[in-house]
Amino acid sequence: MPKIALLNVKGEKIKDIKLSDEVFGIEPNNQTIYDAVVLKQASMRQGTHKVKTRSEVSGGGRKPWRQKGTGNARQGSIRAPHFVGGGVVFGPTTERNYTKKQNRKERRLALKSALTYKARENGIVVVENIELSSNKTKDFIKLLEDLKVTGKTLIVVKELTDNLILASRNLSNVKVIESHEINTYDVLNYNNVVITEEAVKMLEEVLR
């Protein structure tokens, strides 16, 4: 079982705790990680991209010149795709569906694989609890400094509090989520994962 230091909010070590091998110490499966990341990125797409075809652009209702006698190539509309201002052929439309699927077993394997990689890289910080007495951002920044956490940081707690939400929302490089919201993409996308002891226990219980 991998061991990790349990810290208080001041960054002081309380004791060493053991993380479950079934969640933080498995043999990572790169394919499921890839599939989970692609699924997450696909679900983040709006899918509102749209171009106009030759039937949708304005103008071009009549034949630009007669069929014969001008010396020009025959044309039926000035809105054909090869004309400037013409319609687009095979362009993106709103009909495209980016939905992807991954079954629960694969999703859990991907998350456990990501957590294993993060644990190996010493990118996981376990805190006894995260309780803020105020909703001021400077107090939250002080907490991160005490934990010696820099860069993009994912905070995982069992249950969000109003103070934690308000204090962290102005920080673009910090994301705060509840343990049931954790996903493979976020674990890999952030340099550090700060997780409370309660959230660790919940993850180990759910993912085993």
PDB file of C-alpha atoms in Angstrom:
ATOM      1  CA  MET A   1       0.000   0.000   0.000  1.00  0.00           C
ATOM      2  CA  PRO A   2       1.355   3.448  -0.893  1.00  0.00           C
ATOM      3  CA  LYS A   3       1.920   5.671   2.132  1.00  0.00           C
ATOM      4  CA  ILE A   4       1.269   9.404   2.199  1.00  0.00           C
ATOM      5  CA  ALA A   5       1.501  12.108   4.835  1.00  0.00           C
ATOM      6  CA  LEU A   6      -1.732  13.403   6.323  1.00  0.00           C
ATOM      7  CA  LEU A   7      -1.466  17.174   6.805  1.00  0.00           C
ATOM      8  CA  ASN A   8      -3.470  19.743   8.708  1.00  0.00           C
ATOM      9  CA  VAL A   9      -4.511  23.041   7.106  1.00  0.00           C
ATOM     10  CA  LYS A  10      -1.228  24.616   8.248  1.00  0.00           C
ATOM     11  CA  GLY A  11       0.755  22.088   6.259  1.00  0.00           C
ATOM     12  CA  GLU A  12       2.004  20.253   9.339  1.00  0.00           C
ATOM     13  CA  LYS A  13       2.293  16.479   9.213  1.00  0.00           C
ATOM     14  CA  ILE A  14      -0.094  14.658  11.536  1.00  0.00           C
ATOM     15  CA  LYS A  15       0.751  11.071  10.610  1.00  0.00           C
ATOM     16  CA  ASP A  16       1.296   8.709   7.694  1.00  0.00           C
ATOM     17  CA  ILE A  17      -1.738   7.017   6.209  1.00  0.00           C
ATOM     18  CA  LYS A  18      -1.994   4.121   3.783  1.00  0.00           C
ATOM     19  CA  LEU A  19      -3.793   4.522   0.485  1.00  0.00           C
ATOM     20  CA  SER A  20      -5.660   1.587  -0.990  1.00  0.00           C
ATOM     21  CA  ASP A  21      -3.742  -0.396  -3.601  1.00  0.00           C
ATOM     22  CA  GLU A  22      -7.037  -1.015  -5.372  1.00  0.00           C
ATOM     23  CA  VAL A  23      -7.466   2.712  -6.043  1.00  0.00           C
ATOM     24  CA  PHE A  24      -4.049   4.396  -5.832  1.00  0.00           C
ATOM     25  CA  GLY A  25      -1.722   1.495  -6.633  1.00  0.00           C
ATOM     26  CA  ILE A  26      -3.076  -0.430  -9.611  1.00  0.00           C
ATOM     27  CA  GLU A  27      -1.401  -1.187 -12.931  1.00  0.00           C
ATOM     28  CA  PRO A  28      -2.553   1.827 -15.001  1.00  0.00           C
ATOM     29  CA  ASN A  29      -4.533   1.201 -18.173  1.00  0.00           C
ATOM     30  CA  ASN A  30      -3.592   3.879 -20.697  1.00  0.00           C
ATOM     31  CA  GLN A  31      -6.318   3.015 -23.197  1.00  0.00           C
ATOM     32  CA  THR A  32      -9.140   3.595 -20.719  1.00  0.00           C
ATOM     33  CA  ILE A  33      -7.489   6.866 -19.671  1.00  0.00           C
ATOM     34  CA  TYR A  34      -7.379   7.989 -23.300  1.00  0.00           C
ATOM     35  CA  ASP A  35     -11.012   7.020 -23.869  1.00  0.00           C
ATOM     36  CA  ALA A  36     -12.128   8.846 -20.710  1.00  0.00           C
ATOM     37  CA  VAL A  37     -10.280  12.037 -21.673  1.00  0.00           C
ATOM     38  CA  VAL A  38     -11.680  12.005 -25.223  1.00  0.00           C
ATOM     39  CA  LEU A  39     -15.179  11.445 -23.816  1.00  0.00           C
ATOM     40  CA  LYS A  40     -14.808  14.388 -21.424  1.00  0.00           C
ATOM     41  CA  GLN A  41     -13.459  16.699 -24.119  1.00  0.00           C
ATOM     42  CA  ALA A  42     -16.239  15.672 -26.501  1.00  0.00           C
ATOM     43  CA  SER A  43     -18.890  16.396 -23.880  1.00  0.00           C
ATOM     44  CA  MET A  44     -17.411  19.882 -23.385  1.00  0.00           C
ATOM     45  CA  ARG A  45     -18.005  20.798 -27.041  1.00  0.00           C
ATOM     46  CA  GLN A  46     -20.980  23.042 -27.746  1.00  0.00           C
ATOM     47  CA  GLY A  47     -21.555  21.630 -31.217  1.00  0.00           C
ATOM     48  CA  THR A  48     -22.986  24.947 -32.428  1.00  0.00           C
ATOM     49  CA  HIS A  49     -20.597  25.277 -35.388  1.00  0.00           C
ATOM     50  CA  LYS A  50     -22.446  25.923 -38.645  1.00  0.00           C
ATOM     51  CA  VAL A  51     -21.670  26.974 -42.207  1.00  0.00           C
ATOM     52  CA  LYS A  52     -24.102  27.727 -45.019  1.00  0.00           C
ATOM     53  CA  THR A  53     -24.504  25.449 -47.997  1.00  0.00           C
ATOM     54  CA  ARG A  54     -25.305  26.721 -51.506  1.00  0.00           C
ATOM     55  CA  SER A  55     -29.010  26.449 -50.728  1.00  0.00           C
ATOM     56  CA  GLU A  56     -28.670  28.725 -47.676  1.00  0.00           C
ATOM     57  CA  VAL A  57     -26.445  31.605 -48.839  1.00  0.00           C
ATOM     58  CA  SER A  58     -28.209  34.677 -50.191  1.00  0.00           C
ATOM     59  CA  GLY A  59     -28.389  35.425 -53.901  1.00  0.00           C
ATOM     60  CA  GLY A  60     -27.697  33.247 -56.897  1.00  0.00           C
ATOM     61  CA  GLY A  61     -31.288  32.567 -57.817  1.00  0.00           C
ATOM     62  CA  ARG A  62     -30.853  33.046 -61.534  1.00  0.00           C
ATOM     63  CA  LYS A  63     -28.366  31.783 -64.083  1.00  0.00           C
ATOM     64  CA  PRO A  64     -25.518  34.375 -64.261  1.00  0.00           C
ATOM     65  CA  TRP A  65     -25.205  34.243 -68.047  1.00  0.00           C
ATOM     66  CA  ARG A  66     -26.713  32.291 -70.895  1.00  0.00           C
ATOM     67  CA  GLN A  67     -25.591  28.747 -71.551  1.00  0.00           C
ATOM     68  CA  LYS A  68     -23.873  29.386 -74.882  1.00  0.00           C
ATOM     69  CA  GLY A  69     -22.206  32.162 -76.797  1.00  0.00           C
ATOM     70  CA  THR A  70     -20.328  34.103 -74.085  1.00  0.00           C
ATOM     71  CA  GLY A  71     -17.094  32.132 -74.138  1.00  0.00           C
ATOM     72  CA  ASN A  72     -17.390  31.556 -70.404  1.00  0.00           C
ATOM     73  CA  ALA A  73     -17.814  28.188 -68.780  1.00  0.00           C
ATOM     74  CA  ARG A  74     -21.427  27.290 -68.176  1.00  0.00           C
ATOM     75  CA  GLN A  75     -22.732  28.226 -64.730  1.00  0.00           C
ATOM     76  CA  GLY A  76     -26.085  27.803 -63.057  1.00  0.00           C
ATOM     77  CA  SER A  77     -25.622  30.006 -59.988  1.00  0.00           C
ATOM     78  CA  ILE A  78     -23.118  32.480 -58.578  1.00  0.00           C
ATOM     79  CA  ARG A  79     -23.500  30.778 -55.209  1.00  0.00           C
ATOM     80  CA  ALA A  80     -21.955  27.481 -56.318  1.00  0.00           C
ATOM     81  CA  PRO A  81     -19.087  26.402 -54.011  1.00  0.00           C
ATOM     82  CA  HIS A  82     -16.312  27.488 -56.392  1.00  0.00           C
ATOM     83  CA  PHE A  83     -17.539  31.119 -56.444  1.00  0.00           C
ATOM     84  CA  VAL A  84     -16.447  33.709 -53.880  1.00  0.00           C
ATOM     85  CA  GLY A  85     -19.374  34.028 -51.481  1.00  0.00           C
ATOM     86  CA  GLY A  86     -20.695  30.651 -52.525  1.00  0.00           C
ATOM     87  CA  GLY A  87     -21.873  27.877 -50.253  1.00  0.00           C
ATOM     88  CA  VAL A  88     -19.502  25.576 -48.380  1.00  0.00           C
ATOM     89  CA  VAL A  89     -19.289  21.898 -49.256  1.00  0.00           C
ATOM     90  CA  PHE A  90     -19.073  19.316 -46.451  1.00  0.00           C
ATOM     91  CA  GLY A  91     -18.648  22.001 -43.790  1.00  0.00           C
ATOM     92  CA  PRO A  92     -19.535  21.570 -40.105  1.00  0.00           C
ATOM     93  CA  THR A  93     -23.215  21.543 -39.212  1.00  0.00           C
ATOM     94  CA  THR A  94     -25.226  21.364 -36.005  1.00  0.00           C
ATOM     95  CA  GLU A  95     -26.410  17.888 -36.989  1.00  0.00           C
ATOM     96  CA  ARG A  96     -23.109  16.323 -35.936  1.00  0.00           C
ATOM     97  CA  ASN A  97     -23.281  14.455 -32.644  1.00  0.00           C
ATOM     98  CA  TYR A  98     -20.093  14.302 -30.570  1.00  0.00           C
ATOM     99  CA  THR A  99     -21.543  12.021 -27.901  1.00  0.00           C
ATOM    100  CA  LYS A 100     -19.245   9.211 -26.823  1.00  0.00           C
ATOM    101  CA  LYS A 101     -19.849   6.416 -24.344  1.00  0.00           C
ATOM    102  CA  GLN A 102     -17.739   4.501 -21.863  1.00  0.00           C
ATOM    103  CA  ASN A 103     -19.122   1.871 -19.551  1.00  0.00           C
ATOM    104  CA  ARG A 104     -18.910   2.227 -15.781  1.00  0.00           C
ATOM    105  CA  LYS A 105     -16.216  -0.403 -15.336  1.00  0.00           C
ATOM    106  CA  GLU A 106     -13.938   1.364 -17.821  1.00  0.00           C
ATOM    107  CA  ARG A 107     -14.630   4.798 -16.310  1.00  0.00           C
ATOM    108  CA  ARG A 108     -13.656   3.562 -12.863  1.00  0.00           C
ATOM    109  CA  LEU A 109     -10.540   1.857 -14.204  1.00  0.00           C
ATOM    110  CA  ALA A 110      -9.536   5.082 -15.964  1.00  0.00           C
ATOM    111  CA  LEU A 111     -10.007   7.133 -12.782  1.00  0.00           C
ATOM    112  CA  LYS A 112      -8.042   4.658 -10.673  1.00  0.00           C
ATOM    113  CA  SER A 113      -5.286   4.650 -13.304  1.00  0.00           C
ATOM    114  CA  ALA A 114      -5.119   8.455 -13.250  1.00  0.00           C
ATOM    115  CA  LEU A 115      -5.025   8.517  -9.435  1.00  0.00           C
ATOM    116  CA  THR A 116      -2.236   5.917  -9.476  1.00  0.00           C
ATOM    117  CA  TYR A 117      -0.159   8.020 -11.863  1.00  0.00           C
ATOM    118  CA  LYS A 118      -0.752  11.112  -9.744  1.00  0.00           C
ATOM    119  CA  ALA A 119       0.230   9.272  -6.553  1.00  0.00           C
ATOM    120  CA  ARG A 120       3.437   8.014  -8.176  1.00  0.00           C
ATOM    121  CA  GLU A 121       4.318  11.570  -9.198  1.00  0.00           C
ATOM    122  CA  ASN A 122       3.711  12.821  -5.631  1.00  0.00           C
ATOM    123  CA  GLY A 123       0.943  15.011  -7.004  1.00  0.00           C
ATOM    124  CA  ILE A 124      -1.571  14.089  -4.290  1.00  0.00           C
ATOM    125  CA  VAL A 125      -1.822  16.007  -1.016  1.00  0.00           C
ATOM    126  CA  VAL A 126      -4.100  14.587   1.679  1.00  0.00           C
ATOM    127  CA  VAL A 127      -5.469  17.084   4.204  1.00  0.00           C
ATOM    128  CA  GLU A 128      -7.304  16.292   7.425  1.00  0.00           C
ATOM    129  CA  ASN A 129     -10.038  18.757   6.453  1.00  0.00           C
ATOM    130  CA  ILE A 130     -10.473  22.064   4.666  1.00  0.00           C
ATOM    131  CA  GLU A 131     -12.537  24.483   6.692  1.00  0.00           C
ATOM    132  CA  LEU A 132     -12.460  28.223   6.082  1.00  0.00           C
ATOM    133  CA  SER A 133     -13.703  30.663   8.693  1.00  0.00           C
ATOM    134  CA  SER A 134     -14.210  33.356   6.037  1.00  0.00           C
ATOM    135  CA  ASN A 135     -14.985  33.579   2.334  1.00  0.00           C
ATOM    136  CA  LYS A 136     -11.968  35.751   1.527  1.00  0.00           C
ATOM    137  CA  THR A 137      -9.741  34.657  -1.317  1.00  0.00           C
ATOM    138  CA  LYS A 138      -6.581  35.744   0.503  1.00  0.00           C
ATOM    139  CA  ASP A 139      -7.347  33.259   3.293  1.00  0.00           C
ATOM    140  CA  PHE A 140      -7.708  30.474   0.754  1.00  0.00           C
ATOM    141  CA  ILE A 141      -4.445  31.465  -0.943  1.00  0.00           C
ATOM    142  CA  LYS A 142      -2.752  31.375   2.475  1.00  0.00           C
ATOM    143  CA  LEU A 143      -4.065  27.829   2.966  1.00  0.00           C
ATOM    144  CA  LEU A 144      -2.564  26.722  -0.365  1.00  0.00           C
ATOM    145  CA  GLU A 145       0.738  28.381   0.516  1.00  0.00           C
ATOM    146  CA  ASP A 146       0.832  26.569   3.861  1.00  0.00           C
ATOM    147  CA  LEU A 147       0.274  23.289   2.023  1.00  0.00           C
ATOM    148  CA  LYS A 148       3.133  24.250  -0.347  1.00  0.00           C
ATOM    149  CA  VAL A 149       0.876  23.796  -3.350  1.00  0.00           C
ATOM    150  CA  THR A 150       1.653  25.782  -6.499  1.00  0.00           C
ATOM    151  CA  GLY A 151       0.336  25.725 -10.058  1.00  0.00           C
ATOM    152  CA  LYS A 152      -2.952  24.271 -11.221  1.00  0.00           C
ATOM    153  CA  THR A 153      -4.695  22.666  -8.280  1.00  0.00           C
ATOM    154  CA  LEU A 154      -7.753  20.445  -7.933  1.00  0.00           C
ATOM    155  CA  ILE A 155      -9.402  20.514  -4.495  1.00  0.00           C
ATOM    156  CA  VAL A 156     -11.552  17.479  -3.664  1.00  0.00           C
ATOM    157  CA  VAL A 157     -13.773  17.565  -0.582  1.00  0.00           C
ATOM    158  CA  LYS A 158     -16.596  15.392   0.661  1.00  0.00           C
ATOM    159  CA  GLU A 159     -19.008  18.324   0.763  1.00  0.00           C
ATOM    160  CA  LEU A 160     -18.635  21.909  -0.465  1.00  0.00           C
ATOM    161  CA  THR A 161     -19.201  24.844   1.865  1.00  0.00           C
ATOM    162  CA  ASP A 162     -20.263  28.357   0.896  1.00  0.00           C
ATOM    163  CA  ASN A 163     -16.998  29.832   2.203  1.00  0.00           C
ATOM    164  CA  LEU A 164     -14.918  27.425   0.142  1.00  0.00           C
ATOM    165  CA  ILE A 165     -16.889  28.144  -3.027  1.00  0.00           C
ATOM    166  CA  LEU A 166     -16.703  31.922  -2.604  1.00  0.00           C
ATOM    167  CA  ALA A 167     -13.052  31.998  -1.560  1.00  0.00           C
ATOM    168  CA  SER A 168     -11.840  29.898  -4.488  1.00  0.00           C
ATOM    169  CA  ARG A 169     -13.987  31.043  -7.401  1.00  0.00           C
ATOM    170  CA  ASN A 170     -11.744  33.993  -8.354  1.00  0.00           C
ATOM    171  CA  LEU A 171      -8.695  31.764  -8.813  1.00  0.00           C
ATOM    172  CA  SER A 172      -8.441  30.618 -12.421  1.00  0.00           C
ATOM    173  CA  ASN A 173      -5.903  27.879 -11.665  1.00  0.00           C
ATOM    174  CA  VAL A 174      -7.949  26.272  -8.870  1.00  0.00           C
ATOM    175  CA  LYS A 175     -11.004  24.044  -9.161  1.00  0.00           C
ATOM    176  CA  VAL A 176     -12.996  22.849  -6.153  1.00  0.00           C
ATOM    177  CA  ILE A 177     -15.263  19.808  -6.465  1.00  0.00           C
ATOM    178  CA  GLU A 178     -16.993  17.233  -4.313  1.00  0.00           C
ATOM    179  CA  SER A 179     -15.631  13.690  -4.276  1.00  0.00           C
ATOM    180  CA  HIS A 180     -18.480  12.286  -6.389  1.00  0.00           C
ATOM    181  CA  GLU A 181     -17.593  14.766  -9.176  1.00  0.00           C
ATOM    182  CA  ILE A 182     -13.987  13.661  -9.569  1.00  0.00           C
ATOM    183  CA  ASN A 183     -13.071  12.487 -13.060  1.00  0.00           C
ATOM    184  CA  THR A 184     -10.058  11.285 -15.012  1.00  0.00           C
ATOM    185  CA  TYR A 185      -9.691  14.462 -17.074  1.00  0.00           C
ATOM    186  CA  ASP A 186      -9.479  16.774 -14.056  1.00  0.00           C
ATOM    187  CA  VAL A 187      -7.042  14.525 -12.194  1.00  0.00           C
ATOM    188  CA  LEU A 188      -4.665  14.593 -15.166  1.00  0.00           C
ATOM    189  CA  ASN A 189      -5.286  18.225 -16.106  1.00  0.00           C
ATOM    190  CA  TYR A 190      -4.210  19.649 -12.738  1.00  0.00           C
ATOM    191  CA  ASN A 191      -0.672  19.536 -11.353  1.00  0.00           C
ATOM    192  CA  ASN A 192      -1.819  18.903  -7.794  1.00  0.00           C
ATOM    193  CA  VAL A 193      -4.785  17.079  -6.293  1.00  0.00           C
ATOM    194  CA  VAL A 194      -5.531  18.239  -2.748  1.00  0.00           C
ATOM    195  CA  ILE A 195      -8.014  15.841  -1.206  1.00  0.00           C
ATOM    196  CA  THR A 196      -9.482  15.627   2.272  1.00  0.00           C
ATOM    197  CA  GLU A 197      -9.199  12.477   4.369  1.00  0.00           C
ATOM    198  CA  GLU A 198     -12.967  11.962   4.227  1.00  0.00           C
ATOM    199  CA  ALA A 199     -12.955  12.253   0.441  1.00  0.00           C
ATOM    200  CA  VAL A 200     -10.152   9.675   0.217  1.00  0.00           C
ATOM    201  CA  LYS A 201     -12.176   7.209   2.273  1.00  0.00           C
ATOM    202  CA  MET A 202     -15.247   7.800   0.113  1.00  0.00           C
ATOM    203  CA  LEU A 203     -13.275   7.265  -3.104  1.00  0.00           C
ATOM    204  CA  GLU A 204     -11.727   4.070  -1.782  1.00  0.00           C
ATOM    205  CA  GLU A 205     -15.142   2.791  -0.778  1.00  0.00           C
ATOM    206  CA  VAL A 206     -16.767   3.580  -4.126  1.00  0.00           C
ATOM    207  CA  LEU A 207     -13.940   2.563  -6.477  1.00  0.00           C
ATOM    208  CA  ARG A 208     -12.913  -0.731  -4.882  1.00  0.00           C
TER     209      ARG A 208
END
